[in-house]
PDB file of C-alpha atoms in Angstrom:
ATOM      1  CA  MET A  24      -2.807  -7.350 -30.478  1.00  0.00           C
ATOM      2  CA  ASN A  25      -3.997  -8.677 -27.420  1.00  0.00           C
ATOM      3  CA  THR A  26      -7.721  -8.206 -26.178  1.00  0.00           C
ATOM      4  CA  ARG A  27      -7.597  -5.237 -24.174  1.00  0.00           C
ATOM      5  CA  ASN A  28      -5.646  -3.365 -26.909  1.00  0.00           C
ATOM      6  CA  TYR A  29      -8.349  -4.484 -29.406  1.00  0.00           C
ATOM      7  CA  LEU A  30     -11.030  -3.113 -27.295  1.00  0.00           C
ATOM      8  CA  LEU A  31      -9.367  -0.045 -26.936  1.00  0.00           C
ATOM      9  CA  THR A  32      -8.953   0.384 -30.592  1.00  0.00           C
ATOM     10  CA  ALA A  33     -12.530  -0.359 -31.261  1.00  0.00           C
ATOM     11  CA  ILE A  34     -14.265   1.693 -28.696  1.00  0.00           C
ATOM     12  CA  CYS A  35     -12.124   4.873 -29.796  1.00  0.00           C
ATOM     13  CA  SER A  36     -12.394   3.876 -33.681  1.00  0.00           C
ATOM     14  CA  LEU A  37     -16.161   4.822 -33.549  1.00  0.00           C
ATOM     15  CA  ARG A  38     -15.591   8.113 -31.715  1.00  0.00           C
ATOM     16  CA  ARG A  39     -12.800  10.325 -30.633  1.00  0.00           C
ATOM     17  CA  SER A  40     -14.559  12.101 -27.590  1.00  0.00           C
ATOM     18  CA  ALA A  41     -13.018  12.638 -24.205  1.00  0.00           C
ATOM     19  CA  ARG A  42     -15.905  10.251 -23.295  1.00  0.00           C
ATOM     20  CA  CYS A  43     -14.040   7.394 -25.232  1.00  0.00           C
ATOM     21  CA  ILE A  44     -10.995   8.387 -23.551  1.00  0.00           C
ATOM     22  CA  LEU A  45     -11.851   8.414 -20.619  1.00  0.00           C
ATOM     23  CA  LEU A  46     -13.710   4.648 -20.474  1.00  0.00           C
ATOM     24  CA  ALA A  47     -10.367   3.596 -22.414  1.00  0.00           C
ATOM     25  CA  ALA A  48      -8.235   5.094 -19.714  1.00  0.00           C
ATOM     26  CA  THR A  49     -10.363   3.177 -17.182  1.00  0.00           C
ATOM     27  CA  ILE A  50      -9.729   0.312 -19.347  1.00  0.00           C
ATOM     28  CA  ALA A  51      -6.445   0.504 -19.560  1.00  0.00           C
ATOM     29  CA  LEU A  52      -5.542   1.234 -15.569  1.00  0.00           C
ATOM     30  CA  LEU A  53      -7.996  -1.682 -14.818  1.00  0.00           C
ATOM     31  CA  PRO A  54      -5.536  -4.138 -14.075  1.00  0.00           C
ATOM     32  CA  VAL A  55      -3.385  -1.935 -12.088  1.00  0.00           C
ATOM     33  CA  SER A  56      -6.025  -1.722  -9.771  1.00  0.00           C
ATOM     34  CA  ILE A  57      -6.636  -5.133  -9.891  1.00  0.00           C
ATOM     35  CA  ARG A  58      -2.835  -5.974  -9.058  1.00  0.00           C
ATOM     36  CA  ALA A  59      -2.790  -3.534  -6.172  1.00  0.00           C
ATOM     37  CA  GLN A  60      -5.850  -5.372  -4.579  1.00  0.00           C
ATOM     38  CA  ALA A  61      -4.526  -8.157  -4.679  1.00  0.00           C
ATOM     39  CA  ALA A  62      -1.116  -7.054  -3.573  1.00  0.00           C
ATOM     40  CA  ARG A  63      -3.146  -5.508  -0.049  1.00  0.00           C
ATOM     41  CA  ASP A  64      -5.194  -8.361  -0.272  1.00  0.00           C
ATOM     42  CA  ASP A  65      -1.794 -11.209  -0.489  1.00  0.00           C
ATOM     43  CA  SER A  66      -0.236  -8.549   2.519  1.00  0.00           C
ATOM     44  CA  VAL A  67      -3.331  -9.230   4.769  1.00  0.00           C
ATOM     45  CA  MET A  68      -3.227 -12.643   4.267  1.00  0.00           C
ATOM     46  CA  THR A  69       0.682 -12.886   5.077  1.00  0.00           C
ATOM     47  CA  PRO A  70       0.155 -13.218   9.473  1.00  0.00           C
ATOM     48  CA  ILE A  71      -2.552 -15.801   8.701  1.00  0.00           C
ATOM     49  CA  ARG A  72      -0.633 -18.375   6.062  1.00  0.00           C
ATOM     50  CA  THR A  73       2.474 -17.699   8.237  1.00  0.00           C
ATOM     51  CA  LEU A  74       0.312 -18.749  11.545  1.00  0.00           C
ATOM     52  CA  PHE A  75      -0.804 -21.699   9.528  1.00  0.00           C
ATOM     53  CA  GLN A  76       2.819 -22.273   8.604  1.00  0.00           C
ATOM     54  CA  ALA A  77       3.973 -21.905  12.375  1.00  0.00           C
ATOM     55  CA  MET A  78       1.108 -24.385  13.411  1.00  0.00           C
ATOM     56  CA  GLN A  79       2.574 -27.236  10.656  1.00  0.00           C
ATOM     57  CA  ALA A  80       5.549 -26.926  12.355  1.00  0.00           C
ATOM     58  CA  GLY A  81       4.499 -26.311  15.946  1.00  0.00           C
ATOM     59  CA  ASP A  82       6.712 -23.086  16.119  1.00  0.00           C
ATOM     60  CA  THR A  83       5.487 -21.074  18.650  1.00  0.00           C
ATOM     61  CA  VAL A  84       8.015 -18.407  18.531  1.00  0.00           C
ATOM     62  CA  VAL A  85       6.382 -17.513  15.013  1.00  0.00           C
ATOM     63  CA  ALA A  86       3.057 -17.891  15.827  1.00  0.00           C
ATOM     64  CA  ARG A  87       3.194 -15.709  18.481  1.00  0.00           C
ATOM     65  CA  ALA A  88       4.348 -13.300  16.565  1.00  0.00           C
ATOM     66  CA  GLN A  89       1.321 -13.063  14.554  1.00  0.00           C
ATOM     67  CA  PHE A  90      -0.931 -11.821  16.959  1.00  0.00           C
ATOM     68  CA  ALA A  91      -0.835  -8.522  18.562  1.00  0.00           C
ATOM     69  CA  PRO A  92      -0.047  -8.580  22.364  1.00  0.00           C
ATOM     70  CA  PHE A  93      -3.972  -8.078  23.125  1.00  0.00           C
ATOM     71  CA  ALA A  94      -5.327 -10.271  20.576  1.00  0.00           C
ATOM     72  CA  HIS A  95      -7.986 -13.510  21.194  1.00  0.00           C
ATOM     73  CA  ILE A  96      -9.154 -16.302  19.655  1.00  0.00           C
ATOM     74  CA  ILE A  97     -13.022 -17.219  20.148  1.00  0.00           C
ATOM     75  CA  PRO A  98     -13.984 -20.826  18.759  1.00  0.00           C
ATOM     76  CA  ILE A  99     -17.699 -20.440  18.061  1.00  0.00           C
ATOM     77  CA  ARG A 100     -19.982 -23.269  19.543  1.00  0.00           C
ATOM     78  CA  VAL A 101     -23.051 -23.651  20.274  1.00  0.00           C
ATOM     79  CA  SER A 102     -22.976 -25.066  24.033  1.00  0.00           C
ATOM     80  CA  PRO A 103     -21.074 -24.565  25.461  1.00  0.00           C
ATOM     81  CA  VAL A 104     -21.001 -20.760  25.762  1.00  0.00           C
ATOM     82  CA  PRO A 105     -17.807 -19.388  23.343  1.00  0.00           C
ATOM     83  CA  ALA A 106     -15.181 -18.518  25.679  1.00  0.00           C
ATOM     84  CA  ALA A 107     -12.022 -16.388  24.328  1.00  0.00           C
ATOM     85  CA  LEU A 108      -8.786 -18.015  24.199  1.00  0.00           C
ATOM     86  CA  THR A 109      -5.834 -15.614  24.919  1.00  0.00           C
ATOM     87  CA  VAL A 110      -2.735 -15.931  22.641  1.00  0.00           C
ATOM     88  CA  ASP A 111      -0.831 -17.845  25.276  1.00  0.00           C
ATOM     89  CA  GLN A 112      -3.414 -20.108  25.176  1.00  0.00           C
ATOM     90  CA  PHE A 113      -3.267 -20.646  22.068  1.00  0.00           C
ATOM     91  CA  VAL A 114       0.455 -20.470  21.347  1.00  0.00           C
ATOM     92  CA  ALA A 115       0.555 -22.927  23.966  1.00  0.00           C
ATOM     93  CA  PHE A 116      -1.707 -25.806  22.231  1.00  0.00           C
ATOM     94  CA  VAL A 117       0.657 -24.927  19.030  1.00  0.00           C
ATOM     95  CA  GLY A 118       3.671 -25.861  21.577  1.00  0.00           C
ATOM     96  CA  THR A 119       1.666 -29.392  21.718  1.00  0.00           C
ATOM     97  CA  LEU A 120       1.546 -30.014  17.829  1.00  0.00           C
ATOM     98  CA  ALA A 121       4.157 -32.312  16.773  1.00  0.00           C
ATOM     99  CA  ARG A 122       5.492 -31.581  13.196  1.00  0.00           C
ATOM    100  CA  ASP A 123       3.598 -31.797  10.258  1.00  0.00           C
ATOM    101  CA  ALA A 124       0.650 -33.204  13.117  1.00  0.00           C
ATOM    102  CA  TRP A 125      -1.856 -30.217  12.355  1.00  0.00           C
ATOM    103  CA  ARG A 126      -2.046 -28.477   8.624  1.00  0.00           C
ATOM    104  CA  GLU A 127      -4.520 -25.906   8.213  1.00  0.00           C
ATOM    105  CA  GLN A 128      -5.084 -24.452   4.789  1.00  0.00           C
ATOM    106  CA  VAL A 129      -7.327 -21.611   3.784  1.00  0.00           C
ATOM    107  CA  ARG A 130      -9.877 -22.085   0.781  1.00  0.00           C
ATOM    108  CA  GLU A 131     -12.233 -19.166  -0.808  1.00  0.00           C
ATOM    109  CA  TYR A 132     -11.356 -15.819   1.135  1.00  0.00           C
ATOM    110  CA  THR A 133     -12.874 -12.095   0.905  1.00  0.00           C
ATOM    111  CA  VAL A 134     -10.158  -9.002   2.278  1.00  0.00           C
ATOM    112  CA  THR A 135     -12.168  -5.983   3.250  1.00  0.00           C
ATOM    113  CA  SER A 136      -9.483  -3.512   4.217  1.00  0.00           C
ATOM    114  CA  SER A 137      -8.902   0.027   5.205  1.00  0.00           C
ATOM    115  CA  PRO A 138      -5.226   0.310   6.534  1.00  0.00           C
ATOM    116  CA  PRO A 139      -5.060   0.396   9.910  1.00  0.00           C
ATOM    117  CA  ILE A 140      -7.937  -2.146   9.770  1.00  0.00           C
ATOM    118  CA  ALA A 141      -8.806  -5.162   7.655  1.00  0.00           C
ATOM    119  CA  ALA A 142     -10.685  -8.499   8.048  1.00  0.00           C
ATOM    120  CA  ALA A 143     -10.378 -11.717   6.195  1.00  0.00           C
ATOM    121  CA  TRP A 144     -12.871 -14.511   5.982  1.00  0.00           C
ATOM    122  CA  PHE A 145     -12.895 -17.426   4.667  1.00  0.00           C
ATOM    123  CA  ASP A 146     -12.874 -21.566   4.737  1.00  0.00           C
ATOM    124  CA  TYR A 147     -10.463 -23.592   6.335  1.00  0.00           C
ATOM    125  CA  GLU A 148      -9.596 -26.931   6.236  1.00  0.00           C
ATOM    126  CA  VAL A 149      -7.546 -29.065   8.544  1.00  0.00           C
ATOM    127  CA  ARG A 150      -5.662 -32.200   7.897  1.00  0.00           C
ATOM    128  CA  ARG A 151      -4.244 -34.209  11.122  1.00  0.00           C
ATOM    129  CA  ALA A 152      -1.479 -36.314  10.876  1.00  0.00           C
ATOM    130  CA  ASP A 153      -3.900 -39.145  11.701  1.00  0.00           C
ATOM    131  CA  GLY A 154      -6.185 -38.786   8.999  1.00  0.00           C
ATOM    132  CA  THR A 155      -8.993 -37.028  10.766  1.00  0.00           C
ATOM    133  CA  ALA A 156     -10.146 -33.844   9.113  1.00  0.00           C
ATOM    134  CA  GLN A 157     -11.515 -30.208   9.981  1.00  0.00           C
ATOM    135  CA  CYS A 158     -13.463 -27.705   8.631  1.00  0.00           C
ATOM    136  CA  GLY A 159     -15.350 -24.472   8.970  1.00  0.00           C
ATOM    137  CA  ARG A 160     -15.226 -20.857   8.586  1.00  0.00           C
ATOM    138  CA  GLN A 161     -12.870 -17.829  10.194  1.00  0.00           C
ATOM    139  CA  SER A 162     -13.116 -14.232  10.751  1.00  0.00           C
ATOM    140  CA  VAL A 163      -9.761 -12.754  11.626  1.00  0.00           C
ATOM    141  CA  GLN A 164      -9.399  -9.224  12.402  1.00  0.00           C
ATOM    142  CA  LEU A 165      -6.105  -7.492  11.591  1.00  0.00           C
ATOM    143  CA  ALA A 166      -4.372  -4.338  12.444  1.00  0.00           C
ATOM    144  CA  GLN A 167      -1.570  -2.653  10.748  1.00  0.00           C
ATOM    145  CA  THR A 168       1.327  -0.950  12.760  1.00  0.00           C
ATOM    146  CA  SER A 169       4.737  -0.257  11.456  1.00  0.00           C
ATOM    147  CA  GLY A 170       3.833  -1.232   8.233  1.00  0.00           C
ATOM    148  CA  ARG A 171       3.306  -4.900   9.152  1.00  0.00           C
ATOM    149  CA  TRP A 172       0.021  -6.940   9.409  1.00  0.00           C
ATOM    150  CA  THR A 173      -1.023  -8.627  12.565  1.00  0.00           C
ATOM    151  CA  ILE A 174      -3.676 -10.797  13.924  1.00  0.00           C
ATOM    152  CA  VAL A 175      -6.457  -8.544  16.427  1.00  0.00           C
ATOM    153  CA  SER A 176      -9.199 -11.310  16.965  1.00  0.00           C
ATOM    154  CA  MET A 177     -10.064 -14.849  15.527  1.00  0.00           C
ATOM    155  CA  ALA A 178     -13.180 -16.287  15.429  1.00  0.00           C
ATOM    156  CA  PHE A 179     -13.752 -19.598  13.903  1.00  0.00           C
ATOM    157  CA  THR A 180     -16.159 -22.404  13.876  1.00  0.00           C
ATOM    158  CA  ALA A 181     -15.358 -26.242  13.136  1.00  0.00           C
ATOM    159  CA  ARG A 182     -17.302 -29.095  11.799  1.00  0.00           C
ATOM    160  CA  PRO A 183     -15.359 -32.664  11.754  1.00  0.00           C
ATOM    161  CA  SER A 184     -16.886 -33.523   8.469  1.00  0.00           C
ATOM    162  CA  CYS A 185     -15.457 -31.374   5.455  1.00  0.00           C
ATOM    163  CA  ASP A 186     -17.924 -32.735   3.279  1.00  0.00           C
ATOM    164  CA  ALA A 187     -20.894 -30.921   4.815  1.00  0.00           C
ATOM    165  CA  ARG A 188     -21.083 -26.973   4.630  1.00  0.00           C
TER     166      ARG A 188
END
């Protein structure tokens, strides 16, 4: 007998009441709810992961497809004042990357979604082919249109050392 079934049996053997039945149903459905939330989070993260794969491949077509046409990319710096990049400017940067010259990975992340909008907040790490690294945090806002999430805004910090947080 698995742990969940054992708990349900133990709870319900103590008391056969409406409260027991409700509690048992809640415990039984909890994994379904957790899986549904994980699937939603994964679908929100898909364009972000796809963008990072496109950057690694230097693929401007796939990179551009992850953004809404009006999206902006905002590097956050103390000085000079942050200036937003257009999708065209960002895609031009992606086009300068040699294959496997830029490996960006998502670390711990949090997703909040209420379709048709969502936000992802995460730590990232970039490893470049020359051995240098860059880490930071990103805040990405997404919109869902025609059943597909696209990036509408991406703000990020960057630090040259991945050891300091």
